[in-house]
Short mmCIF file of C-alpha atoms in Angstrom, two decimals:
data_model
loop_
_atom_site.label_atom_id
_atom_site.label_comp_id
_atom_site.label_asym_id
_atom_site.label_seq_id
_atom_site.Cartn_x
_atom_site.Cartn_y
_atom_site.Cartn_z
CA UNK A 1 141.10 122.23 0.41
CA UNK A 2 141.57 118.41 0.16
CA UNK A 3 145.11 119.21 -1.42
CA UNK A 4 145.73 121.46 1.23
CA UNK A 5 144.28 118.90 3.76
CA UNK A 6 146.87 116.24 2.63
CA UNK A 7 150.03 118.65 3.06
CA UNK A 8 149.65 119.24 6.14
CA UNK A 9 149.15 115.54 7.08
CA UNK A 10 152.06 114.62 5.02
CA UNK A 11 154.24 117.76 6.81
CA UNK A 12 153.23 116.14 9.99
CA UNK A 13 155.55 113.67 11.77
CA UNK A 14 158.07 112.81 14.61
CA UNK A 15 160.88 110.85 13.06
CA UNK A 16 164.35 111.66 14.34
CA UNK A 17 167.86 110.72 12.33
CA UNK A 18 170.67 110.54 13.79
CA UNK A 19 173.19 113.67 12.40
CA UNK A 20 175.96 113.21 10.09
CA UNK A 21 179.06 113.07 12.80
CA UNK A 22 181.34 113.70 9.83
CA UNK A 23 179.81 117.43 9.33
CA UNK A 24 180.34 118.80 12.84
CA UNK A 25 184.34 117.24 12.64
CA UNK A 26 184.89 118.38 8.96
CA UNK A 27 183.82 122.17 9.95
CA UNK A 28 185.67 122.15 13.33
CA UNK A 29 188.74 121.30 11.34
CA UNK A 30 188.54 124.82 9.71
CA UNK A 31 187.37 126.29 12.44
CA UNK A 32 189.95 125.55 14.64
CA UNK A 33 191.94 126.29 11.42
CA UNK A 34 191.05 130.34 11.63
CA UNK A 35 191.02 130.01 15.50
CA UNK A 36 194.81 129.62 16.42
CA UNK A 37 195.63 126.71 15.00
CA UNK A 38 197.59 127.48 11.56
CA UNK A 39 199.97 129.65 13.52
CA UNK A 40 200.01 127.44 16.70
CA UNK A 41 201.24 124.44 13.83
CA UNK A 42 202.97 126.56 11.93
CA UNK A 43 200.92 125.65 8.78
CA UNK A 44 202.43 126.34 5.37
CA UNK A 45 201.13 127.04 1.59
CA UNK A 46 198.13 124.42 1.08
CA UNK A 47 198.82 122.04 3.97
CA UNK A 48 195.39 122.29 5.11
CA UNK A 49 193.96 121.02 1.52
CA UNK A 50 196.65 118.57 1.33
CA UNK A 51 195.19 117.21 5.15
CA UNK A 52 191.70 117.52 3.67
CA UNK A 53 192.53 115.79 0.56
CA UNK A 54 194.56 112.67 2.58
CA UNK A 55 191.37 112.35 4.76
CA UNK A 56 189.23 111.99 1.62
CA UNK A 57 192.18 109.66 0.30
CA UNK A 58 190.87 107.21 3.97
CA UNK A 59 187.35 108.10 3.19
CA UNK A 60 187.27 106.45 -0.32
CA UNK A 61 188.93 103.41 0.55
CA UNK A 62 186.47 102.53 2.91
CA UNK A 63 182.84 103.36 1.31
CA UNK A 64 182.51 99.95 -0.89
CA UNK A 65 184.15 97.99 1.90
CA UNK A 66 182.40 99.45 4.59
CA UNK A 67 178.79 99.93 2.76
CA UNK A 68 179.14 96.12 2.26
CA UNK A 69 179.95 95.41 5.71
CA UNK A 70 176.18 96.59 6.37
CA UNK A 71 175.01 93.64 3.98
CA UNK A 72 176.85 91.01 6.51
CA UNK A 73 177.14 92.72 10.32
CA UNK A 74 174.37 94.45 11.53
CA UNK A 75 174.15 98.32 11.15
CA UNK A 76 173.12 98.38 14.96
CA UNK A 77 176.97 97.09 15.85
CA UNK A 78 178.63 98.20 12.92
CA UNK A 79 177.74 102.16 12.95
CA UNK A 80 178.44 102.65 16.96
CA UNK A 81 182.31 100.68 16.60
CA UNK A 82 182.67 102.94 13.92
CA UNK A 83 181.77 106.21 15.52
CA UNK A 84 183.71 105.03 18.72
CA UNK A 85 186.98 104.93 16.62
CA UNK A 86 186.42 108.04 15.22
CA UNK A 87 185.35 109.67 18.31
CA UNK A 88 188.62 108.20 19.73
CA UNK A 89 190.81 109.99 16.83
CA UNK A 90 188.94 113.27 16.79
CA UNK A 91 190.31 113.92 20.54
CA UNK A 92 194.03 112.73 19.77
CA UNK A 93 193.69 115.33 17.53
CA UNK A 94 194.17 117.61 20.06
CA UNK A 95 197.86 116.48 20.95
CA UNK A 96 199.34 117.57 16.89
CA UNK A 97 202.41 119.22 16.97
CA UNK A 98 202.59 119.46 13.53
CA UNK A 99 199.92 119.46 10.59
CA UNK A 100 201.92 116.03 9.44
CA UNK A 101 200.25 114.34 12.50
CA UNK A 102 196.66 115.80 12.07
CA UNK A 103 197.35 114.04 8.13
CA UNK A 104 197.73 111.13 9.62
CA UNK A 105 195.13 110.82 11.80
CA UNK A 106 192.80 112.15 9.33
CA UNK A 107 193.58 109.13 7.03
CA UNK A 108 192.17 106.65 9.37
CA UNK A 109 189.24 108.60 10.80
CA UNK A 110 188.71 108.25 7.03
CA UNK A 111 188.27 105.07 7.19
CA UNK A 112 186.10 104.99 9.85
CA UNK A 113 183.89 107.95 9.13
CA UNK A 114 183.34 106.16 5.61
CA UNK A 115 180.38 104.11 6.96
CA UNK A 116 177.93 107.09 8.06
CA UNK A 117 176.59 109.24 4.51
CA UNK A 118 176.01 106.40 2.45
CA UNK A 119 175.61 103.71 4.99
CA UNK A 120 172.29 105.47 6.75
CA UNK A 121 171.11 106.74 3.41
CA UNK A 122 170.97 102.65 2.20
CA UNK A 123 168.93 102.41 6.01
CA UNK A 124 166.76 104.77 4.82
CA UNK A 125 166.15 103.50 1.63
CA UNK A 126 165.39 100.10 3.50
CA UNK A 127 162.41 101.10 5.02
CA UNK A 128 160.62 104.05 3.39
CA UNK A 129 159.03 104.37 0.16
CA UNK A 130 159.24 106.72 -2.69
CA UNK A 131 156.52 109.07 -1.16
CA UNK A 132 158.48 109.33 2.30
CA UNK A 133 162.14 108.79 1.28
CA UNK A 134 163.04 112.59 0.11
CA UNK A 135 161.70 113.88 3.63
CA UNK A 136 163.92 111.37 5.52
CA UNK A 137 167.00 111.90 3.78
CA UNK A 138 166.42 115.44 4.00
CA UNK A 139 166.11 115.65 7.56
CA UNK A 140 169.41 113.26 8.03
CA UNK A 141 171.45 115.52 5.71
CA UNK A 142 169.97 118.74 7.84
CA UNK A 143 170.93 117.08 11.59
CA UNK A 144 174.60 117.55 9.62
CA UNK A 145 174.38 120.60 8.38
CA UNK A 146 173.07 121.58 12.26
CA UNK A 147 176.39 120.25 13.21
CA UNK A 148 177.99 121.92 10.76
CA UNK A 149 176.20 125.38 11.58
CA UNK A 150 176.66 124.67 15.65
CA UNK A 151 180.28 123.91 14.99
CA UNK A 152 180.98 127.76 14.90
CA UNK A 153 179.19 128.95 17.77
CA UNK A 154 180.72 126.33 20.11
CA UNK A 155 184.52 127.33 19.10
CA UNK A 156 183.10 130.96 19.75
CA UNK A 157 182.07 129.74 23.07
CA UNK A 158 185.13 127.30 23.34
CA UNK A 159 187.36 129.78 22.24
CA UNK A 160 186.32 133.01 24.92
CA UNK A 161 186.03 130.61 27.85
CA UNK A 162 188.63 127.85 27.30
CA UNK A 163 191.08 128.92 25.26
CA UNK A 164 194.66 128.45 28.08
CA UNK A 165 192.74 126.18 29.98
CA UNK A 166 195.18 123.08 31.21
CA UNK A 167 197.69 124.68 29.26
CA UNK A 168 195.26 123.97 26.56
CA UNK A 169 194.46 126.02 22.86
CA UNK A 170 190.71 126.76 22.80
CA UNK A 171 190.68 124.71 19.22
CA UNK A 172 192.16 121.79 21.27
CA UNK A 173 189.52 121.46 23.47
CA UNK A 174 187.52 121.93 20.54
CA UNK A 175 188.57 118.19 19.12
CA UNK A 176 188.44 117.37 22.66
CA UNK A 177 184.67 118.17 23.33
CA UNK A 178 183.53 116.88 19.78
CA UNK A 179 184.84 113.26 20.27
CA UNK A 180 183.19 113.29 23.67
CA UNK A 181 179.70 114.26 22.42
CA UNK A 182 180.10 111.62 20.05
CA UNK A 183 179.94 108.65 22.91
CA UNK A 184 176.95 109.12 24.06
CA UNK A 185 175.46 108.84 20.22
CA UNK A 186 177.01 105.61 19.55
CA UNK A 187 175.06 103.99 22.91
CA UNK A 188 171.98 105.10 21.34
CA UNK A 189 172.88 103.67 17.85
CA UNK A 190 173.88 100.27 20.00
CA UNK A 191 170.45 100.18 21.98
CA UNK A 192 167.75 101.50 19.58
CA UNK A 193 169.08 101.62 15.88
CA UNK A 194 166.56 99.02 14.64
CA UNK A 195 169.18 97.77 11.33
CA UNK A 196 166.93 96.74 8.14
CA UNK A 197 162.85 95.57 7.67
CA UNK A 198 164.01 92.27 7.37
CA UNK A 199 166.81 91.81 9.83
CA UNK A 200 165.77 94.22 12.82
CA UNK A 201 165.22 92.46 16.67
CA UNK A 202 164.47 96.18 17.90
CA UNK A 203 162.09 95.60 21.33
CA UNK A 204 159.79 98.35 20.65
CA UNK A 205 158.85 96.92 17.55
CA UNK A 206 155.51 94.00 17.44
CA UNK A 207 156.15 91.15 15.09
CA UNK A 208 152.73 92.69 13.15
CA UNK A 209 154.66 96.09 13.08
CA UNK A 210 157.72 94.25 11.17
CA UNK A 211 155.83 92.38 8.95
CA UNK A 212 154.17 95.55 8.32
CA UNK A 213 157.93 97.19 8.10
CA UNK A 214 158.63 94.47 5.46
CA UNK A 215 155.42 94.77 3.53
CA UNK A 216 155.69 98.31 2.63
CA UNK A 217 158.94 98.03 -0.11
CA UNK A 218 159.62 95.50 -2.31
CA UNK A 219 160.54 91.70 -1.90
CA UNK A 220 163.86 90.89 -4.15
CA UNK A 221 165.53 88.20 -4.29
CA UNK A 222 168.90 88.32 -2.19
CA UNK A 223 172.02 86.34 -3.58
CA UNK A 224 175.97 86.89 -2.52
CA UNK A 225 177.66 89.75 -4.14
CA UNK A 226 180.77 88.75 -4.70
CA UNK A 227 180.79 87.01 -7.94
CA UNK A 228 181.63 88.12 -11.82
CA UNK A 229 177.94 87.85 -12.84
CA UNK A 230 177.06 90.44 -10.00
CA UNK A 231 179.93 92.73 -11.24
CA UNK A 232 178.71 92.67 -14.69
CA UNK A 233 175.18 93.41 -14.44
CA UNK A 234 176.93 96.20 -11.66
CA UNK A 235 179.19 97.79 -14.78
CA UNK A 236 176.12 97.09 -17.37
CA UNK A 237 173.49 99.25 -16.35
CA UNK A 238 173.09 103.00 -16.80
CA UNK A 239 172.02 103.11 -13.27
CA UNK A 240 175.39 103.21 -12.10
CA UNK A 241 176.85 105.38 -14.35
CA UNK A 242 174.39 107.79 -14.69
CA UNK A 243 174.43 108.29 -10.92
CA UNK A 244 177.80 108.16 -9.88
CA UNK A 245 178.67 110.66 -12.37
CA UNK A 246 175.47 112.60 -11.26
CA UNK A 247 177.33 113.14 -7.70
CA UNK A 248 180.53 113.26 -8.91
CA UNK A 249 179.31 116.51 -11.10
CA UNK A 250 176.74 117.49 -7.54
CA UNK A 251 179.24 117.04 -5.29
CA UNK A 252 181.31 119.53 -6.64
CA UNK A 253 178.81 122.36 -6.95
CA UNK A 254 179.35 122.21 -2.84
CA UNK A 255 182.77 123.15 -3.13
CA UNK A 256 182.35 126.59 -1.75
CA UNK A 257 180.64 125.25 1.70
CA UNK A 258 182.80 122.04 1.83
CA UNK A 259 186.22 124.16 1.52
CA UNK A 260 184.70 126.51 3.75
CA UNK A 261 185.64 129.76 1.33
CA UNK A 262 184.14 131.99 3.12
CA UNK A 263 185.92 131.97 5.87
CA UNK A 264 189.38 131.92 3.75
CA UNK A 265 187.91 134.56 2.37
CA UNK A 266 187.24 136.38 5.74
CA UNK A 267 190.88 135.84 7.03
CA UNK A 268 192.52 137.16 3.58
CA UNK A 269 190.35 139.95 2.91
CA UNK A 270 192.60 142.81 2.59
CA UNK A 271 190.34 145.04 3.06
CA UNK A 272 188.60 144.20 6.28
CA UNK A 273 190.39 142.41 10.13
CA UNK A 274 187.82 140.11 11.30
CA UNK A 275 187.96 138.37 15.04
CA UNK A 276 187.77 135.34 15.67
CA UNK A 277 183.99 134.93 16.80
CA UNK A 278 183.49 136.70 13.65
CA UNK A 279 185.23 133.92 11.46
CA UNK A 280 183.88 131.24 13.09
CA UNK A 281 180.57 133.02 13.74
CA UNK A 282 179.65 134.69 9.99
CA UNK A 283 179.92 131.00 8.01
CA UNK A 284 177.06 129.30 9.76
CA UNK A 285 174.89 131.45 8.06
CA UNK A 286 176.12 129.09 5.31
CA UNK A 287 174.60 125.56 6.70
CA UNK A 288 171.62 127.13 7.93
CA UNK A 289 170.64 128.37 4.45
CA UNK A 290 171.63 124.63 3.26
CA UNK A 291 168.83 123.30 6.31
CA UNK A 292 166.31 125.24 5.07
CA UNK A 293 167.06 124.31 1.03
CA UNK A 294 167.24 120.53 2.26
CA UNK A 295 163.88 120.27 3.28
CA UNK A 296 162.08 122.42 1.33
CA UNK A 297 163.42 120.49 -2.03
CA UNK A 298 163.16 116.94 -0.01
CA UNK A 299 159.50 117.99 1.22
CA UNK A 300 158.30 119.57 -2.28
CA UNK A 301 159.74 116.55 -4.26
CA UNK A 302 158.46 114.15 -2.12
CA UNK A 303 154.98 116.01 -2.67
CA UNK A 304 155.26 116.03 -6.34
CA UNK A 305 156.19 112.69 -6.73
CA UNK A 306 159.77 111.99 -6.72
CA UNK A 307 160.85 114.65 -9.03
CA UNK A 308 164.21 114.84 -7.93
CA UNK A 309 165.32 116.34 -11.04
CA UNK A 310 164.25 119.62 -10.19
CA UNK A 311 166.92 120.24 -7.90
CA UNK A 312 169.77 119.57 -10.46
CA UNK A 313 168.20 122.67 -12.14
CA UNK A 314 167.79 124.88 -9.26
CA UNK A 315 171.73 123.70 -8.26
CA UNK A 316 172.58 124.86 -11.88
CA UNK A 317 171.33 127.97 -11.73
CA UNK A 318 172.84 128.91 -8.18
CA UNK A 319 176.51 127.97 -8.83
CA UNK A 320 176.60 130.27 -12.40
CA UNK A 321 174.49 133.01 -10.75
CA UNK A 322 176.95 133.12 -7.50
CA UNK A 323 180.26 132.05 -9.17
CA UNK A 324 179.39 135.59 -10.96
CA UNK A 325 178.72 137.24 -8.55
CA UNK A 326 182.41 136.89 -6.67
CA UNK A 327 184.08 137.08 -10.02
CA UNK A 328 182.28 140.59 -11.30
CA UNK A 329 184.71 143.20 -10.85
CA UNK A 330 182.98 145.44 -9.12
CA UNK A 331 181.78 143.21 -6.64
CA UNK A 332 181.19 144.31 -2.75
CA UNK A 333 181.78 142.66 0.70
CA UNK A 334 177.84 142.68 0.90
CA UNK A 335 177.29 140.59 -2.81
CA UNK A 336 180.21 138.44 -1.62
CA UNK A 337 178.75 137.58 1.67
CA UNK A 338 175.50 136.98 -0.41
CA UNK A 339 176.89 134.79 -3.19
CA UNK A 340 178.03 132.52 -0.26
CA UNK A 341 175.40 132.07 1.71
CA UNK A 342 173.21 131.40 -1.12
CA UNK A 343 175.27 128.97 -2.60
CA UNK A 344 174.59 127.13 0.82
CA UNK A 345 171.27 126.31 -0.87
CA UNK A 346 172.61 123.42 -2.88
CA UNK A 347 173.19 121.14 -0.22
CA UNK A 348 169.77 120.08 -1.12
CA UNK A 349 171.02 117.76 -3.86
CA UNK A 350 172.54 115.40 -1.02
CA UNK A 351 169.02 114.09 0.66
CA UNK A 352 167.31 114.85 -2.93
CA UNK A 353 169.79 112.76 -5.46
CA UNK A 354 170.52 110.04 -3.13
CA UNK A 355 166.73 109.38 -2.70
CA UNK A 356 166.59 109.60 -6.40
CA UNK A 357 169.04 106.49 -6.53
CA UNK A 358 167.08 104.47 -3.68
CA UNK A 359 163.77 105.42 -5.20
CA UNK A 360 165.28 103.92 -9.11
CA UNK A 361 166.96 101.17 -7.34
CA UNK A 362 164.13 100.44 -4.97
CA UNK A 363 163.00 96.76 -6.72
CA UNK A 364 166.59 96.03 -7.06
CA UNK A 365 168.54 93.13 -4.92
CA UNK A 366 170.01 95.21 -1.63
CA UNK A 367 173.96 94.13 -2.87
CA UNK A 368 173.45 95.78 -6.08
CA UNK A 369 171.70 99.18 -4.72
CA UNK A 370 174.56 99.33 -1.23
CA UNK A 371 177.21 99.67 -3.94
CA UNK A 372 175.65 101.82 -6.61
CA UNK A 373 175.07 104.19 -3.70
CA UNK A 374 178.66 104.01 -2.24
CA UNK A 375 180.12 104.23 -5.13
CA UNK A 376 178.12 107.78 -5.87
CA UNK A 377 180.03 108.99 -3.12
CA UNK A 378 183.62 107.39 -3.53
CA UNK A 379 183.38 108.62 -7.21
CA UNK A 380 182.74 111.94 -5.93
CA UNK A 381 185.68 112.19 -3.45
CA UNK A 382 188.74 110.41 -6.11
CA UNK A 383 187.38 113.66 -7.59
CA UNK A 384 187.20 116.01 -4.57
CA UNK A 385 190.66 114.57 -3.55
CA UNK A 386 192.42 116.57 -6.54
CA UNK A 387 189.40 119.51 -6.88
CA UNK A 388 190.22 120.55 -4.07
CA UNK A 389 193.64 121.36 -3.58
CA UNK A 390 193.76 122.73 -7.77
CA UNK A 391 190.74 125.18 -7.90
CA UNK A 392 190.07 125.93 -4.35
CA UNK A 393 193.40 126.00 -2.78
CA UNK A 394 193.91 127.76 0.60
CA UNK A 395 196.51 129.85 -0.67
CA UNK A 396 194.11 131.02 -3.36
CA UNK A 397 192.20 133.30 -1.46
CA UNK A 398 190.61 135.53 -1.31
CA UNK A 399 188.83 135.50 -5.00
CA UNK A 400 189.58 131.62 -5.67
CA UNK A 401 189.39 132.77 -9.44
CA UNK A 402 190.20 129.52 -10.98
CA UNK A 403 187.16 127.64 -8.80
CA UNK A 404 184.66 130.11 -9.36
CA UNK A 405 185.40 129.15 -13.05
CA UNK A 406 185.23 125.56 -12.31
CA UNK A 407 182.03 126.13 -10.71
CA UNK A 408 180.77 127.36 -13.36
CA UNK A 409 181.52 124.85 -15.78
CA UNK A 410 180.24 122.24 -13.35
CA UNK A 411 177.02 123.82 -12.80
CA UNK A 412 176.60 123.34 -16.97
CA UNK A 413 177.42 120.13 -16.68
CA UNK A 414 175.11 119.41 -14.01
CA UNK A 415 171.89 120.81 -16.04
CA UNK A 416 172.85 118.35 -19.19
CA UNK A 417 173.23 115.55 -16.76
CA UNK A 418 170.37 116.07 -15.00
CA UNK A 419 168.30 116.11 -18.39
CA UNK A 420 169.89 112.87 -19.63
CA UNK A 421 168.97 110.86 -16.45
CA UNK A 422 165.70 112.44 -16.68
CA UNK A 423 165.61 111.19 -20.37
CA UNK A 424 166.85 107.65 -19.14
CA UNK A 425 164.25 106.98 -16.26
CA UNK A 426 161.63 107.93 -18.74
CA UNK A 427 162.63 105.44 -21.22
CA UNK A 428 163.28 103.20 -17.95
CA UNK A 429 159.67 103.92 -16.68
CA UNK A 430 158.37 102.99 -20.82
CA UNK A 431 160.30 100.09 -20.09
CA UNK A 432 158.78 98.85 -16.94
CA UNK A 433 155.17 99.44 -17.79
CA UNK A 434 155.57 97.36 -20.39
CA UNK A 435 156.86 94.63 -18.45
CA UNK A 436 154.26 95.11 -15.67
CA UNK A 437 156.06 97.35 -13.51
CA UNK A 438 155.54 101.06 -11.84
CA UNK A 439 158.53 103.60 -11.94
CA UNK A 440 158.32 107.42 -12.14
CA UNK A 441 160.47 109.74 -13.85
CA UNK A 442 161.57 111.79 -11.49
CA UNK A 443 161.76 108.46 -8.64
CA UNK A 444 161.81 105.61 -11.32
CA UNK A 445 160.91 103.27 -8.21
CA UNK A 446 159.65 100.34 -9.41
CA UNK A 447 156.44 98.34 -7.84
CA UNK A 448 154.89 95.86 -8.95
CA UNK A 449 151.24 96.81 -10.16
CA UNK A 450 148.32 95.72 -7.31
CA UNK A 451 151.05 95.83 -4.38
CA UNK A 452 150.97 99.56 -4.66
CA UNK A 453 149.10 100.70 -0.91
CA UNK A 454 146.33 103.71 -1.48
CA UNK A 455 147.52 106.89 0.03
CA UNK A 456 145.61 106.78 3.21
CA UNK A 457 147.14 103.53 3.87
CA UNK A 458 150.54 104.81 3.24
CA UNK A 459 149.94 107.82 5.25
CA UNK A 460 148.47 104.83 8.13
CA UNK A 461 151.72 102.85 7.92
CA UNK A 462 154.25 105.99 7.61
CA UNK A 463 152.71 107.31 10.94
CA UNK A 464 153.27 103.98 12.70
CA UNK A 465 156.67 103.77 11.99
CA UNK A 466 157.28 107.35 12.85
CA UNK A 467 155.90 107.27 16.06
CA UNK A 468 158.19 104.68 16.89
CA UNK A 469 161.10 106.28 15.96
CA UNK A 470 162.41 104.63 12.60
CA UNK A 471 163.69 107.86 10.65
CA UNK A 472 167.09 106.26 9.69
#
C-alpha cells in the first residue's frame, strides 16, 4: 500500500514543457510531401532525402555553437529569437518553386532549429534531480511527438478546406499556418521561460523559492570553456564517448518514424491506392504509440531509480523483431502496418538516454555537461546526414530492404552498448563511493553524501516548482 501510496503521488503533477517546434515542421515536410507537393515541384529520385539530409547538414553546425550560447545569453532571449527565425523560414517555404529552394531554406532553419532538443533538455537537467528528470524529459519529447502526430490531421483538415485557396496548394498553407502558430510560443518563452536555478529573474518566483531552486542539484564550480585544459578533460572521459556513440547508435533505431516509411510505403504500395487523408492520416498512429512509450519508460525509470538502461534493451528488441517483420516474405499489409507502429515505441530512448547523460553528468561544471549533451545529438545527425539518403532512400520504397538490414544491425549494436555503459557507471558509481560520492548505475548522478533531501522532502520541493510552472 505505501508503495502504491507513493506512485500515485509521484504520477501526480502539473508541469507543462514547451513542445519540440522541430517535430511538427519535420513531419509537415513529408506530409506536404504525399499531399501535392512532389508533383506540384516536380521532385525527382531522392531529392527529398537529399533536402532532409542538407537541413541536418544546418542542424549540426549549430548544436555546439548554439548549446553554448545558453552558457552566455539567457535561454529566456535566446530560444524565442530562435524560434522567430525559424517561424519566419517555415512560411517562405510556402513560395518554392523548386525543391532547390526548400534545400536552401532548410539549411538555415537548421541553424536555427539547432537550439531547441538539446538546449531545453540542458534546462531540464538544470533544475530537476535524478528522481524527477526522466518524467520531464519525457513529457518534452511527447509535446513533439503531439506535434508530430497533429501534423497529419491538420494537412487532412488543411488539405479538404484550403487546398486552391488564394491561388494557394493546401500544403502551402500548411508551412503557412505552422510558422504562424509558432509566434505566439516564442512570447511565452520571452515572458515566462524562467532560464537556469542560478540565473532566473522569473516574477512568479520568491527569492526563498530560488534559493530553494538552487539547493536542490549540485553546486560546481563554473570556469570559461574555452580553453585546452577544458577540451582535454572534454576528449578524456568515457562520459563523452560512451554517450555520444550511445545516440549516435539510438538515434538510428528511429529511422523508420524520422524518414517517415510508412507513408513511402503507403504511396508505393503496389498493391493498394491510398488518398490523401489516408497518407497523412494512417502515420500518426506512429507518434502516438511513441507518446505513450515516452512516458511509460521516463515514468517507470524514474520510479526505479534512474535505470535508463532498460530502454536500450527494450529498443533492441523492437527494431530486430519489426525489421523482421517487413522483411519476412510472406508478410501482409496488416504485419506491415504493425511493425511500424510499434517501432514508434522507441522514441522513448530520447527523454530516457538524455536524462541518463544529465543524471551522470549532474555534479559536473554546466560547460562540460552543455557540450557532452550537444554533441550526443550532432554525432547522431553527421551520421543521419548519410543514413539516410543510403539505407532509407525515398526511391527505395516500398520494402527499404537495405534499412531494415541496417536496423537490424543497429539494434545489436545498441544492446552491447547499452551493457558497456551500464558496466562503466558501475565501475563509475565504485569509484565515487569511494571518494565520498553517490551515483547510481542506471543514473550515475553524483551527490555528495548528507546533501541528499529524504523523499518526502523531494516530493515537497518537486511540487513547489511544479505548481509554478518550471517543467523545462
Amino acid at each position: 500500500m505505501a508503495a502504491g501510496s507513493r506512485f500515485r503521488e509521484y504520477l501526480r503533477g502539473h508541469e507543462s514543457a514547451p513542445g519540440e517546434k522541430a517535430l511538427l515542421d519535420r513531419s509537415n515536410l513529408s506530409n506536404a510531401y504525399v499531399s501535392g507537393m512532389k508533383e506540384e515541384l516536380s521532385f525527382k529520385g531522392n531529392q527529398l532525402n537529399q533536402i532532409n539530409t542538407i537541413f541536418t547538414v544546418g542542424y549540426i553546425l549549430g548544436q555546439v555553437p548554439s548549446n553554448l550560447g545558453l552558457y552566455y545569453i539567457k535561454p529566456r532571449i535566446f530560444f524565442p529569437s530562435m524560434m522567430v527565425v525559424w517561424a519566419g523560414l517555415t512560411m517562405v517555404t510556402a513560395s518554392a518553386k523548386r525543391p532547390q529552394d526548400i534545400m536552401a531554406i532548410r539549411f538555415f532553419q537548421g541553424i536555427a532549429e539547432s537550439t531547441t532538443f538539446v538546449g531545453t533538455h540542458y534546462i531540464l537537467g538544470s533544475w530537476y534531480t535524478e528522481r524527477e528528470l526522466g518524467k520531464r524529459s519525457g513529457i518534452f519529447t511527447a509535446s513533439g511527438l503531439a506535434g508530430t502526430m497533429f501534423g497529419g490531421f491538420i494537412q487532412t483538415g488543411i488539405h479538404s478546406s484550403m487546398d486552391g485557396l488564394s491561388g494557394l496548394s493546401g500544403w502551402r498553407w500548411l508551412f503557412i499556418i505552422d510558422g504562424i502558430i509558432t509566434l505566439p510560443i516564442a512570447l511565452y518563452g520571452l515572458l515566462l521561460f524562467p532560464d537556469t536555478p542560478s540565473t532566473t529573474t522569473a516574477t512568479y518566483l520568491s527569492p526563498t523559492e530560488r534559493a530553494l531552486a538552487i539547493s536542490r542539484v549540485p553546486e560546481v564550480a563554473e570556469r570559461a570553456p574555452f580553453n585546452l585544459s577544458f577540451a582535454k578533460k572534454v576528449f578524456s572521459t568515457w562520459t563523452w564517448y560512451g554517450f555520444v556513440m550511445l545516440w549516435i547508435i539510438a538515434g538510428e533505431t528511429e529511422s523508420f518514424s524520422s524518414n517517415s516509411l510508412m507513408a513511402l510505403w503507403m504511396k508505393a504500395d503496389p498493391t493498394h491506392d491510398y488518398t490523401v487523408p489516408q497518407l497523412n492520416n494512417y502515420p500518426t498512429g506512429i507518434p502516438a504509440v511513441g507518446i505513450v512509450s515516452t512516458l511509460f519508460w521516463a515514468t517507470l525509470t524514474d520510479f526505479l531509480g534512474g535505470k535508463r538502461y532498460l530502454v536500450g534493451y527494450w529498443i533492441a528488441m523492437t527494431g530486430i523483431i519489426t525489421s523482421a517483420m517487413i522483411l519476412a516474405p510472406g508478410a501482409t499489409t496488416a504485419s506491415t502496418f504493425g511493425a511500424y507502429y510499434w517501432a514508434g515505441s522507441v522514441y522513448a530512448c530520447q527523454a530516457t538516454f538524455f536524462a541518463w547523460a544529465n543524471d551522470t553528468m549532474r555534479h559536473e561544471e554546466d560547460a562540460f555537461r552543455a557540450v557532452v549533451i550537444a554533441s550526443m545529438n550532432m554525432g547522431s545527425n553527421v551520421v543521419n546526414a548519410w543514413w539516410s539518403i543510403l539505407f532509407y532512400s525515398a526511391d527505395m520504397a516500398p520494402k527499404f530492404t537495405r534499412g531494415m538490414w541496417a536496423m537490424i544491425g543497429c539494434s545489436i549494436a545498441l544492446g552491447i552498448w547499452t551493457t558497456g555503459l551500464v558496466y562503466m557507471a558501475a565501475r563509475n558509481q565504485k569509484k565515487n563511493s569511494i571518494n565520498g560520492l553517490e551515483g547510481g548505475v542506471g543514473g550515475g548522478s553524483m551527490i555528495e553524501e548528507g546533501s541528499r533531501e529524504s523523499p518526502e522532502r523531494e516530493d515537497k520541493n518537486e511540487a513547489i516548482l511544479d505548481v509554478k510552472g518550471i517543467g523545462a
